[in-house]
PDB file of C-alpha atoms in Angstrom:
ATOM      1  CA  UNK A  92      75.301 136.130 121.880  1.00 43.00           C
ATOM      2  CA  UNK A  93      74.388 133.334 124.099  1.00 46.00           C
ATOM      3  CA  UNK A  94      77.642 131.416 125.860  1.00 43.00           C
ATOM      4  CA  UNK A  95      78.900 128.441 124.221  1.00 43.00           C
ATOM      5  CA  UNK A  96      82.013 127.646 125.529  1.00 40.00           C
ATOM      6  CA  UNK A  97      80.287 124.802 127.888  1.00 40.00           C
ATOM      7  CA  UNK A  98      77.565 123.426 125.338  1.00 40.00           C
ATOM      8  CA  UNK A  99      78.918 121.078 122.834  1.00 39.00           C
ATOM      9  CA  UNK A 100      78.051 120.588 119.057  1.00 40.00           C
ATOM     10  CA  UNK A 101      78.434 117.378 116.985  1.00 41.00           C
ATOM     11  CA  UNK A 102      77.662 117.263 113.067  1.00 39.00           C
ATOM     12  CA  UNK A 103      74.572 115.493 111.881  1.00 43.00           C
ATOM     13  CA  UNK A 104      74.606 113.367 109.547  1.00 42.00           C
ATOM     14  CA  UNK A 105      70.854 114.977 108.484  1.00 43.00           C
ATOM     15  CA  UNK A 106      70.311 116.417 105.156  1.00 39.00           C
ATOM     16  CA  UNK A 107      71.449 119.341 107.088  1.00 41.00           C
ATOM     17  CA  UNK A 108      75.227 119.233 107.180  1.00 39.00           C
ATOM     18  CA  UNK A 109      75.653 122.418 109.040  1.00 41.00           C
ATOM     19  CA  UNK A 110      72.508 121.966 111.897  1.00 40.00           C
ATOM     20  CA  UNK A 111      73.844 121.348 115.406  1.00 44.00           C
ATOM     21  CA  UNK A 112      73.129 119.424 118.097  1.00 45.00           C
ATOM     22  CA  UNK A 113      73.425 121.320 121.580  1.00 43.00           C
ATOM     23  CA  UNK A 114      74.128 119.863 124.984  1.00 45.00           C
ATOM     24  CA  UNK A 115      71.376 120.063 127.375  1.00 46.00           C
ATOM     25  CA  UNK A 116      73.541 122.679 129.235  1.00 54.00           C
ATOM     26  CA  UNK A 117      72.590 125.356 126.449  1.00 56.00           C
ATOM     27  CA  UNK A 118      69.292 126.360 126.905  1.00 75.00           C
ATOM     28  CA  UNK A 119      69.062 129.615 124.259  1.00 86.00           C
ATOM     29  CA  UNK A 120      68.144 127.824 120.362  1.00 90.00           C
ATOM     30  CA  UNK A 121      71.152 128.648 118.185  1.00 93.00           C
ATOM     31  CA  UNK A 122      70.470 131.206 116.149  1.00 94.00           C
ATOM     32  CA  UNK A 123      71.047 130.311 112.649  1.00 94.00           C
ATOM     33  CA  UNK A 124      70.828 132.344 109.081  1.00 93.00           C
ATOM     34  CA  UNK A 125      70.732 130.756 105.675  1.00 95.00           C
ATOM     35  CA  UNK A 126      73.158 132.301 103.055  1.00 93.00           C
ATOM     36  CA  UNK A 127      71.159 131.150  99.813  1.00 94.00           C
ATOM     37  CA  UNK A 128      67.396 130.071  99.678  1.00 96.00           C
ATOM     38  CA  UNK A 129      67.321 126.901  96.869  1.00 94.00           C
ATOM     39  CA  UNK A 130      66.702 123.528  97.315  1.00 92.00           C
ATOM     40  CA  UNK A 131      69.783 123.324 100.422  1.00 94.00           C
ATOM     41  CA  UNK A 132      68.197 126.632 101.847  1.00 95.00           C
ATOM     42  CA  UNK A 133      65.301 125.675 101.940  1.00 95.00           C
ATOM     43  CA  UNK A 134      65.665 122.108 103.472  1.00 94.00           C
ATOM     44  CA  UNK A 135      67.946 123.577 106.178  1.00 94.00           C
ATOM     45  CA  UNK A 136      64.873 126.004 106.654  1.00 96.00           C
ATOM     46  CA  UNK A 137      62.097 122.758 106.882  1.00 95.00           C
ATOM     47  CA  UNK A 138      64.637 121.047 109.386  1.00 94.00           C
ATOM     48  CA  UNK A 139      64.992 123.968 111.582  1.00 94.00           C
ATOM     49  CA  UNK A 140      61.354 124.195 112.070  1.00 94.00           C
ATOM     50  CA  UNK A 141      61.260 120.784 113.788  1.00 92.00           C
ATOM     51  CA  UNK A 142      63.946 121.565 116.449  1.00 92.00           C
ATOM     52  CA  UNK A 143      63.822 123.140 119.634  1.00 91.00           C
ATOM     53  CA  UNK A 144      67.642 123.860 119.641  1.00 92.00           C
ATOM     54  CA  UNK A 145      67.986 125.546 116.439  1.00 93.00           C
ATOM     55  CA  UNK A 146      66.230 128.524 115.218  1.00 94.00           C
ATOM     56  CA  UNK A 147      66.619 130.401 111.469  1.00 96.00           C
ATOM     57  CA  UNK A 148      66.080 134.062 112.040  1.00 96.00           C
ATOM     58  CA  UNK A 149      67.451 135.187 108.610  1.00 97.00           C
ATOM     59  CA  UNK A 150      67.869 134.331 105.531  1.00 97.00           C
ATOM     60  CA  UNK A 151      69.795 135.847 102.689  1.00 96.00           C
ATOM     61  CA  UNK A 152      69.050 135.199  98.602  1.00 96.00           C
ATOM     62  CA  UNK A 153      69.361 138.437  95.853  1.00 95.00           C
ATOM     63  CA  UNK A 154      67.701 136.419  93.100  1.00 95.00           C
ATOM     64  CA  UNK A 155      64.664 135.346  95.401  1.00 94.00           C
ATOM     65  CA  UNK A 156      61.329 137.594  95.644  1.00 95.00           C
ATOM     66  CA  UNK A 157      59.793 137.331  99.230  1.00 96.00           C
ATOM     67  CA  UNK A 158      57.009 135.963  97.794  1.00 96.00           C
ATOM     68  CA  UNK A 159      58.308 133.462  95.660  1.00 96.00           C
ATOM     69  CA  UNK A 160      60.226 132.538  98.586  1.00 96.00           C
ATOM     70  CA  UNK A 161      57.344 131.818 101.047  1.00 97.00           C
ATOM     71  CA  UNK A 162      55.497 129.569  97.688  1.00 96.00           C
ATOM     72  CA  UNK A 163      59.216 127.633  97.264  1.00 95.00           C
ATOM     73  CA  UNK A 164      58.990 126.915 101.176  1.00 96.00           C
ATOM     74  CA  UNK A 165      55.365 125.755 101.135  1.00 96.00           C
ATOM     75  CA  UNK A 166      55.912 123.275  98.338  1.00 95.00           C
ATOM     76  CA  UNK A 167      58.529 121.201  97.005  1.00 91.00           C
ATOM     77  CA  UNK A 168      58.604 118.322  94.763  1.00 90.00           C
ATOM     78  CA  UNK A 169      60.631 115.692  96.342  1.00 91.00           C
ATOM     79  CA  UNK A 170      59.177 116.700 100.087  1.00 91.00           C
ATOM     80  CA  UNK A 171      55.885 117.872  99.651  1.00 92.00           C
ATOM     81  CA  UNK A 172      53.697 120.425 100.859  1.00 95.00           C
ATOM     82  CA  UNK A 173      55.056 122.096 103.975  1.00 95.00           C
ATOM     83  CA  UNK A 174      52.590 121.540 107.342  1.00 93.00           C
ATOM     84  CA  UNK A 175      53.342 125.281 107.949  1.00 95.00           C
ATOM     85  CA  UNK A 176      51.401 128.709 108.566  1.00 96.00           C
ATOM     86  CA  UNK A 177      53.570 131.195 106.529  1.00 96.00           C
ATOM     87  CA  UNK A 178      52.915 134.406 105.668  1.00 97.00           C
ATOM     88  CA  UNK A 179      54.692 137.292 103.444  1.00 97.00           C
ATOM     89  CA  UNK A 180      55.313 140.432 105.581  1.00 97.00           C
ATOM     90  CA  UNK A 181      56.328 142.842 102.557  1.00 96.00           C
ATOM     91  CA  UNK A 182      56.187 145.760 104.918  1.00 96.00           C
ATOM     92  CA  UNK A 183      59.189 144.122 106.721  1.00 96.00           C
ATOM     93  CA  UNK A 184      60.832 141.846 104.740  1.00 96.00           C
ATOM     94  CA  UNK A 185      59.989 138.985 106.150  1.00 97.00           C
ATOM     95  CA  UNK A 186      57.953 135.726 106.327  1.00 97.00           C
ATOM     96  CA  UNK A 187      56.487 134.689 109.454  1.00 97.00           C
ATOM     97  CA  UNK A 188      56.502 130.771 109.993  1.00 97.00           C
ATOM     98  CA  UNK A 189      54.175 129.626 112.751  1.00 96.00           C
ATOM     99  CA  UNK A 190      53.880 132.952 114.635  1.00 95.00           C
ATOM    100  CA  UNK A 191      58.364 133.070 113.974  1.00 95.00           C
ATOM    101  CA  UNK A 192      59.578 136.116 111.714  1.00 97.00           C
ATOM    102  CA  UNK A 193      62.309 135.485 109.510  1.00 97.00           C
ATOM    103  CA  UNK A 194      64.059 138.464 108.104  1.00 98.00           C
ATOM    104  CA  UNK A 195      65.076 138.257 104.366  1.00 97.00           C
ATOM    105  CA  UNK A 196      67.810 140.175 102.618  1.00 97.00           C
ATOM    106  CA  UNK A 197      68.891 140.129  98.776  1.00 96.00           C
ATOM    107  CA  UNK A 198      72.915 141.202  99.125  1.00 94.00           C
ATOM    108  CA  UNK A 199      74.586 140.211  96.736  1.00 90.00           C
ATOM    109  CA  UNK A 200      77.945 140.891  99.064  1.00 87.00           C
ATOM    110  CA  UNK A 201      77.704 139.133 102.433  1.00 87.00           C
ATOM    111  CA  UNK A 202      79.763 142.160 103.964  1.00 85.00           C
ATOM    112  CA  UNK A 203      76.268 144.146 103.458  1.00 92.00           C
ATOM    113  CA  UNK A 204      74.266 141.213 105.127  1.00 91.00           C
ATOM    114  CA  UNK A 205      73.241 142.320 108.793  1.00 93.00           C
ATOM    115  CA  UNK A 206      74.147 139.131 110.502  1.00 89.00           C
ATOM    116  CA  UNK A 207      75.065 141.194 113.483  1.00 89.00           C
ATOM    117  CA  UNK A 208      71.536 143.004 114.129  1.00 93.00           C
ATOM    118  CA  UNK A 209      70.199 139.374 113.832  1.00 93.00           C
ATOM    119  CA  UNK A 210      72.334 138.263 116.628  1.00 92.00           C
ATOM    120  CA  UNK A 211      72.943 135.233 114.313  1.00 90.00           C
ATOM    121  CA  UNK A 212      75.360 132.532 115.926  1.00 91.00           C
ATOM    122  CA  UNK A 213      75.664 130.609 112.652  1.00 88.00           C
ATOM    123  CA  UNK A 214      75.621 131.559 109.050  1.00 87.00           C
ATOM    124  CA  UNK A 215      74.731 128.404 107.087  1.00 85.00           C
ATOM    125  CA  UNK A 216      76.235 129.022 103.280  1.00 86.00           C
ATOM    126  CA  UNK A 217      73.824 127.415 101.198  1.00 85.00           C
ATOM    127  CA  UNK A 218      74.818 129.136  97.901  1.00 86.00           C
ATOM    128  CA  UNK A 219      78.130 127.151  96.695  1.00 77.00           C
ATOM    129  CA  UNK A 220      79.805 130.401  96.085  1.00 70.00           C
ATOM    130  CA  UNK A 221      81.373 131.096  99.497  1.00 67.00           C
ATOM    131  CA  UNK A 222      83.380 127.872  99.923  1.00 73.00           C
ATOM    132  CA  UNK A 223      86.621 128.921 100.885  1.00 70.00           C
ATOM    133  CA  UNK A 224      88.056 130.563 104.596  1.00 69.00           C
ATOM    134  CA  UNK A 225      88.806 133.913 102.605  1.00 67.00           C
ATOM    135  CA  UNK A 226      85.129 134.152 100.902  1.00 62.00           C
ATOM    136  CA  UNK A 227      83.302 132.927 104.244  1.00 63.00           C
ATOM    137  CA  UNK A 228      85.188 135.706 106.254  1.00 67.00           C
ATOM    138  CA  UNK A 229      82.789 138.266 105.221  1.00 62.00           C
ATOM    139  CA  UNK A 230      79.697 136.714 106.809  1.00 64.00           C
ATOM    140  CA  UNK A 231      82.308 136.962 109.847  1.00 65.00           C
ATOM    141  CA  UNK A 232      83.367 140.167 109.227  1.00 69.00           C
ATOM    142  CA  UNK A 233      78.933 141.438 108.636  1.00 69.00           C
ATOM    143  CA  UNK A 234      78.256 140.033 111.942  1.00 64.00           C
TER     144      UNK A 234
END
């Protein structure tokens, strides 16, 4: 996990609630999964693309196919079609956005979410379920 405790992070007020801003002194992208791939999700997912201080390396959604993932990425009807090379790696789970692999998972439980083996630094909960300290302490507790 990279060392934080001399970069500093303010809240955007982006469509993004939970994207940071890092200090020039970090020079390692935050490493960021998504807890929940609709509409918030998948925003948080378009935004991340057009940093160079954040990057989503997971992303976690039970009721989402992989493929029907990568097609809810590509287009939306508010934002448009995404200016993106994506492609559906079944074999590991993943999609791969402009040459970046992002693993998916479909727990329903995020104790059984592999945050850890990510090396994520921040869990965005995009779901609405996990909203208190208590529910949000299992992403903690997977990683």
């Amino acid at each position: 996990m990279p060392d934080f405790s001399s970069a500093t992070y303010q809240l955007t007020s982006d469509p993004v609630a939970a994207t940071f801003h890092a200090s020039s002194e970090h020079t390692q992208p935050l490493r960021v999964a998504i807890n929940g791939f609709g509409r918030i999700g998948r925003l948080m997912l378009r935004n991340t693309l057009q940093r160079k201080d954040a990057t989503v390396v997971a992303v976690n959604d039970p009721f989402v196919t992989l493929e029907y993932a990568a097609y809810m990425l590509t287009y939306d009807t508010v934002h448009g079609k995404l200016n993106a090379d994506i492609k559906v790696d079944a074999e590991h789970n993943a999609l791969i956005i402009n040459g970046q692999t992002v693993n998916f998972y479909a727990e329903k439980e995020p104790i059984n979410i592999p945050w850890g083996k990510n090396r994520v630094d921040v869990v965005a909960e995009a779901t609405g379920v996990f909203t208190t300290s208590a529910k949000c302490q299992a992403h903690l507790d997977a990683g």
